[in-house]
GROMACS .gro file of C-alpha atoms in nm:
model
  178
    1UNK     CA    1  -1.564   0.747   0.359
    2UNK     CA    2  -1.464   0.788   0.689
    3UNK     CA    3  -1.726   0.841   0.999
    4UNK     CA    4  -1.738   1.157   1.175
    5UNK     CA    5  -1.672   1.152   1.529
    6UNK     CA    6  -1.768   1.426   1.781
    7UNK     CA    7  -1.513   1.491   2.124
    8UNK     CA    8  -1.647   1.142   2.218
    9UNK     CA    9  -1.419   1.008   1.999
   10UNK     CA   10  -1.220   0.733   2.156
   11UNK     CA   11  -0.855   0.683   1.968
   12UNK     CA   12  -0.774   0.402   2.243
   13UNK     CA   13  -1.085   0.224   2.163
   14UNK     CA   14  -1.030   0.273   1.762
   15UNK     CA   15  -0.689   0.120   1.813
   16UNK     CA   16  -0.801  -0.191   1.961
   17UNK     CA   17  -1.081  -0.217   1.714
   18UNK     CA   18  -0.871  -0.178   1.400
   19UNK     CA   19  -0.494  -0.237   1.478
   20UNK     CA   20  -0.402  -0.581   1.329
   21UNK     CA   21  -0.742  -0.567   1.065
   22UNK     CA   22  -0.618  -0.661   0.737
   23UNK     CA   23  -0.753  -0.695   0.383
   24UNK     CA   24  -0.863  -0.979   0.184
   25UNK     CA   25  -0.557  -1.134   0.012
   26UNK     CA   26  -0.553  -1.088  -0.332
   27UNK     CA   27  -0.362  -1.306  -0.611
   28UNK     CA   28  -0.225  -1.087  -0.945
   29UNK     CA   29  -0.419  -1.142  -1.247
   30UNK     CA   30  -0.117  -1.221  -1.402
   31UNK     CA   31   0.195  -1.393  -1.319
   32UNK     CA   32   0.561  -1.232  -1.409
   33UNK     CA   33   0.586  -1.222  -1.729
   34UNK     CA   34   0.930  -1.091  -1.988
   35UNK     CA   35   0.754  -0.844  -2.176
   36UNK     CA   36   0.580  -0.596  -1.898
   37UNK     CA   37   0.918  -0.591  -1.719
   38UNK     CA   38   1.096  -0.530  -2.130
   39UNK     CA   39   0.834  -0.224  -2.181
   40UNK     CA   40   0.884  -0.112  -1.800
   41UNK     CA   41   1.263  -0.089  -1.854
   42UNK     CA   42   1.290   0.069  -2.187
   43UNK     CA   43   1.046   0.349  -2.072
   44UNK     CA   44   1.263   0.395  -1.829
   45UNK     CA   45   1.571   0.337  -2.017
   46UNK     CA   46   1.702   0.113  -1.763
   47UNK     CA   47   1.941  -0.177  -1.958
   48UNK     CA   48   2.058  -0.387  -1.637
   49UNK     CA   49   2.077  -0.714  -1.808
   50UNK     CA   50   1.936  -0.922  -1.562
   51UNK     CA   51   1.576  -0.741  -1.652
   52UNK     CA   52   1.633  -0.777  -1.999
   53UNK     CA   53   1.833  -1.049  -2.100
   54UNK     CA   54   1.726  -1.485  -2.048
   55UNK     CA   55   2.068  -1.592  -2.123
   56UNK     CA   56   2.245  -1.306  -1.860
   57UNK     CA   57   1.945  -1.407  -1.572
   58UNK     CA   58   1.958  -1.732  -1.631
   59UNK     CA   59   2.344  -1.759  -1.567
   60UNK     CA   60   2.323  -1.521  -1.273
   61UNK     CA   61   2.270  -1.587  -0.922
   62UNK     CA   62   1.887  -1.592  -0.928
   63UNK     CA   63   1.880  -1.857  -1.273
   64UNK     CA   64   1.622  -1.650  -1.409
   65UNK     CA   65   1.500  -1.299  -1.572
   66UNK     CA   66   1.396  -1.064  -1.249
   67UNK     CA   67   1.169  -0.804  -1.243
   68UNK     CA   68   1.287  -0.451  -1.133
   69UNK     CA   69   1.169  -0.404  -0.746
   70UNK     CA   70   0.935  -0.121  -0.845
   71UNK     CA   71   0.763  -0.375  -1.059
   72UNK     CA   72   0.663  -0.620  -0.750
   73UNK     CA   73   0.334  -0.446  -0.679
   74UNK     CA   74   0.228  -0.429  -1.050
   75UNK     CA   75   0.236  -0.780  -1.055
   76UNK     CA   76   0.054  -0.828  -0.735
   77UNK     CA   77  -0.223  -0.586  -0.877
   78UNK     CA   78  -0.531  -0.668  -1.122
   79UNK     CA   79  -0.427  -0.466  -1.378
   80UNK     CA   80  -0.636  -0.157  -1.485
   81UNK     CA   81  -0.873  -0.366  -1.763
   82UNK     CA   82  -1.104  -0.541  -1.663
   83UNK     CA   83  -1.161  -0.407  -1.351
   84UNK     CA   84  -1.239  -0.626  -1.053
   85UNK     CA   85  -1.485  -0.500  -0.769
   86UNK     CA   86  -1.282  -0.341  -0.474
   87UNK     CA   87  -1.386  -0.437  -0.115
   88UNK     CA   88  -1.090  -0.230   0.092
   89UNK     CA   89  -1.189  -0.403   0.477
   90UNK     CA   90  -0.959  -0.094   0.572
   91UNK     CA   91  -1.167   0.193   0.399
   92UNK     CA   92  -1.404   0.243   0.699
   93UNK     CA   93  -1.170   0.261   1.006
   94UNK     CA   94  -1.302   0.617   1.237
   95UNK     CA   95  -1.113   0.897   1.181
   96UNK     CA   96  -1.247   1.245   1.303
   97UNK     CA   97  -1.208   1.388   0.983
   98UNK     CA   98  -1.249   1.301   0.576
   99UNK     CA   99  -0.977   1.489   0.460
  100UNK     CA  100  -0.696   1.231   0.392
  101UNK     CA  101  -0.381   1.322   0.275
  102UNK     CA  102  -0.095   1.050   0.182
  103UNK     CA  103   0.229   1.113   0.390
  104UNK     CA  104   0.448   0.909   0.313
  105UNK     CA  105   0.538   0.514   0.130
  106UNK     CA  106   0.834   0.314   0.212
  107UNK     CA  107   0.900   0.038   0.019
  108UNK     CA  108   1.170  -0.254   0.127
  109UNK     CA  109   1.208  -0.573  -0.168
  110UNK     CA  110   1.366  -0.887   0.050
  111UNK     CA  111   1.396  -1.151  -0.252
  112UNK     CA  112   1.395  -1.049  -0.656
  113UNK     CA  113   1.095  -1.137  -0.829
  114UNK     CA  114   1.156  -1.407  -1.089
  115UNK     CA  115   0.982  -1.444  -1.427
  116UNK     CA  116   0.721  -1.735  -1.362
  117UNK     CA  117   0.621  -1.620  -0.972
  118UNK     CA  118   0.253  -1.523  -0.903
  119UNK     CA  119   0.247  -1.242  -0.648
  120UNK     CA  120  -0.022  -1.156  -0.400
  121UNK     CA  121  -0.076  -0.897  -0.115
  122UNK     CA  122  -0.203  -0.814   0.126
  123UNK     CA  123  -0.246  -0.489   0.326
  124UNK     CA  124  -0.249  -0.478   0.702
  125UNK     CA  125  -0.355  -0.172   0.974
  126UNK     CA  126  -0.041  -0.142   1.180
  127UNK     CA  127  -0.085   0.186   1.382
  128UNK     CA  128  -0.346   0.467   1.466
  129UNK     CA  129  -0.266   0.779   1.613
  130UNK     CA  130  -0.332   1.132   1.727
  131UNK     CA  131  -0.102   1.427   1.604
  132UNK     CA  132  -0.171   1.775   1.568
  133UNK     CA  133  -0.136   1.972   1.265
  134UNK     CA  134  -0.168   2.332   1.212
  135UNK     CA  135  -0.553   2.293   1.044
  136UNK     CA  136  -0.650   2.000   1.325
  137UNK     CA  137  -0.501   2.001   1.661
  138UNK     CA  138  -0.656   1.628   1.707
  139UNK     CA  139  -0.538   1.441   1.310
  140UNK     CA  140  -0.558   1.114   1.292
  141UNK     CA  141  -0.317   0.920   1.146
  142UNK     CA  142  -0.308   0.558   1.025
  143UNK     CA  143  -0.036   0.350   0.915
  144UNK     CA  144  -0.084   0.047   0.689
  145UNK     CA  145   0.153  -0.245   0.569
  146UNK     CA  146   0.158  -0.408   0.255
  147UNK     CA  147   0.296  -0.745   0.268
  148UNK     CA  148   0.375  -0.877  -0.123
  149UNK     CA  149   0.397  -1.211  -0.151
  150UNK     CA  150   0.519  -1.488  -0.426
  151UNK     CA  151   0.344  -1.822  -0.475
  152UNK     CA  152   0.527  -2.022  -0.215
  153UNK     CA  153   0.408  -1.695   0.073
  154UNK     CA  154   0.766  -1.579   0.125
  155UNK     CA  155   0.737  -1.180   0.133
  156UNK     CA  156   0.916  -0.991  -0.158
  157UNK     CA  157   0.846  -0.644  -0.083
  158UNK     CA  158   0.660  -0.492   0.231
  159UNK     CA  159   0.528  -0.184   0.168
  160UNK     CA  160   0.477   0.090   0.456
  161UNK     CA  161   0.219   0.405   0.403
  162UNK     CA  162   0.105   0.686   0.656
  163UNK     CA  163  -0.217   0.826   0.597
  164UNK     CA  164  -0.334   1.175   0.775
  165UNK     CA  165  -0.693   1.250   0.828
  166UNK     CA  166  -0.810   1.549   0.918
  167UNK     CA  167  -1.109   1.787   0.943
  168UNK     CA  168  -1.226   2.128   0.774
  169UNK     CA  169  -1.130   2.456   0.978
  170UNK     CA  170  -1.505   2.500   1.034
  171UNK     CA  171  -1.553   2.128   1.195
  172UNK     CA  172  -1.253   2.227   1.375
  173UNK     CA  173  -1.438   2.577   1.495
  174UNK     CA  174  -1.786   2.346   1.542
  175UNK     CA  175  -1.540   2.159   1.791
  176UNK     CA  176  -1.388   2.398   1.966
  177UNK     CA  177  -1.714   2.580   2.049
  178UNK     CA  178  -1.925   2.285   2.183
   0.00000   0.00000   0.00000
């Protein structure tokens, strides 16, 4: 939950605070494996060989099965059962408001993800910033990175996400009136 912050709020001060914070890195439970990516791709009824086939991946390029980009931070995750206890070092930064709303995710994959590779990640505060939207004329908004790595640390995929906070119209009237 984020902390409320009166006019005192200092978005300068945040940003040297928080810019560059980053998670704990955390290691998949499991490593890439044929069958998630065989389940993933007939849901989707995707039938690109190199997903699905040894003998095709192993005589390509890459020597191996790959994993369909998408499926990089699935890999990198926990998996849903059982859970593991979530510390998020990036859950607490100050915003003004608690109202979050999830703007946008760009992903970018650098190198396919190979049947054998144990992913990681790693999530990183990159920007914070003030910009007005109709409900607050003083939103916060923070952008993180996602950096998802295999076992040797080169980056597969790096993940970009914009977050806006905001407050309710009536801490926005409270605001205006002090």
């Amino acid at each position: 939950m984020s902390e409320q912050v009166d006019k005192s709020y200092d978005i300068e001060m945040i940003k040297a605070q928080w810019i560059g914070k980053k998670t704990e890195k955390t290691t998949g439970r499991y490593p890439v494996e044929y069958d998630p990516i065989r389940r993933h791709c007939h849901m989707v009824e995707d039938t690109n060989p190199l997903f699905l086939d040894p003998d095709a991946g192993k005589n390509s390029q890459y020597g191996s099965v790959i994993a369909p980009p998408v499926m990089a931070g699935y890999f990198a995750g926990s998996g849903p059962w059982p859970q593991k206890a979530k510390t998020d070092a990036l859950a607490h930064v100050p915003t003004r408001g608690e109202r979050k709303i999830n703007m946008n995710i760009d992903w970018e994959y650098l190198i396919p993800v190979k049947i054998g590779d144990q992913l990681s990640s790693q999530r990183e505060l990159v920007d914070i910033f003030e910009k007005p939207i109709k409900l607050d004329p003083k939103a916060v908004w923070l952008v993180t990175e996602t950096r998802i790595t295999n076992q040797n640390d080169d980056v597969v995929a790096i993940g970009r996400n914009t977050l806006l906070t905001h407050r309710t119209p009536d801490q926005v009237s409270a605001d205006l009136q002090k």
